[in-house]
Coordinates of C-alpha atoms in Angstrom, one line a residue:
X4 CA -3.6 -27.8 10.6
X5 CA -2.7 -26.5 7.1
X6 CA -4.8 -23.9 5.2
X7 CA -5.7 -26.6 2.7
X8 CA -7.2 -28.7 5.5
X9 CA -8.8 -25.9 7.5
X10 CA -10.5 -24.3 4.5
X11 CA -11.1 -27.5 2.4
X12 CA -14.8 -26.8 1.7
X13 CA -14.3 -23.2 0.9
X14 CA -11.3 -24.0 -1.4
X15 CA -13.4 -26.7 -3.2
X16 CA -16.2 -24.2 -3.7
X17 CA -14.1 -21.4 -5.1
X18 CA -11.9 -23.7 -7.2
X19 CA -15.0 -25.1 -8.8
X20 CA -16.3 -21.6 -9.4
X21 CA -13.2 -19.8 -10.6
X22 CA -10.6 -22.5 -11.3
X23 CA -7.7 -23.7 -9.2
X24 CA -5.5 -20.6 -9.1
X25 CA -8.2 -17.9 -8.9
X26 CA -10.2 -20.0 -6.4
X27 CA -7.2 -20.2 -4.1
X28 CA -6.6 -16.5 -4.5
X29 CA -10.3 -15.9 -3.6
X30 CA -9.9 -17.8 -0.4
X31 CA -6.7 -15.9 0.3
X32 CA -8.6 -12.7 -0.1
X33 CA -11.2 -13.8 2.4
X34 CA -8.5 -14.7 4.9
X35 CA -6.8 -11.3 4.4
X36 CA -10.2 -9.5 4.8
X37 CA -10.8 -11.4 8.0
X38 CA -7.4 -10.5 9.3
X39 CA -8.0 -6.8 8.5
X40 CA -11.3 -6.9 10.4
X41 CA -9.6 -8.5 13.4
X42 CA -6.8 -6.0 13.4
X43 CA -9.3 -3.1 13.0
X44 CA -11.2 -4.4 16.0
X45 CA -8.0 -4.7 18.0
X46 CA -7.1 -1.2 17.0
X47 CA -10.2 0.2 18.8
X48 CA -8.8 -1.0 22.1
X49 CA -5.1 -0.2 21.4
X50 CA -5.1 3.5 20.9
X51 CA -2.0 5.6 20.3
X52 CA -0.6 7.3 23.4
X53 CA 0.0 10.5 21.5
X54 CA -3.3 10.5 19.6
X55 CA -6.1 8.4 21.2
X56 CA -8.2 8.9 18.1
X57 CA -6.0 6.5 16.0
X58 CA -4.8 3.0 16.7
X59 CA -1.3 2.3 18.0
X60 CA 1.5 2.4 15.4
X61 CA 2.1 -1.4 15.3
X62 CA -1.6 -1.9 14.6
X63 CA -1.6 0.6 11.8
X64 CA 1.5 -1.0 10.3
X65 CA 0.0 -4.5 10.4
X66 CA -3.3 -3.2 8.9
X67 CA -1.3 -1.4 6.1
X68 CA 0.7 -4.6 5.3
X69 CA -2.5 -6.7 5.1
X70 CA -4.2 -4.1 2.9
X71 CA -1.2 -4.1 0.6
X72 CA -1.1 -7.9 0.4
X73 CA -4.9 -7.8 -0.4
X74 CA -4.3 -5.3 -3.1
X75 CA -1.6 -7.4 -4.7
X76 CA -3.8 -10.6 -4.6
X77 CA -6.7 -8.7 -6.1
X78 CA -4.5 -7.4 -9.0
X79 CA -3.4 -11.0 -9.7
X80 CA -7.0 -12.2 -9.7
X81 CA -8.0 -9.4 -12.1
X82 CA -5.1 -10.2 -14.4
X83 CA -6.0 -13.9 -14.4
X84 CA -9.6 -13.0 -15.2
X85 CA -8.6 -10.7 -18.1
X86 CA -6.3 -13.3 -19.5
X87 CA -9.0 -15.9 -19.4
X88 CA -11.5 -13.6 -21.1
X89 CA -8.9 -12.7 -23.7
X90 CA -8.6 -16.4 -24.6
X91 CA -12.3 -16.6 -25.5

């Protein structure tokens, strides 16, 4: 199932609220946030062998990549919002 089918209702809601581009970005942010939560929960059970207080290296790398992707999406949403406000 594609993302457009699986998140149809959520996409319609956010596209109506923010417009097509920003609505899709908002849904993307929600998906990234959910992925970060799941990786964080998994990190609790997959501790580093060297330092049991931190998650395993692969979990930390995945979490960092997701966090960076989320930061980039957020920056695009903010730029789109500013551009829209600048047109008013």
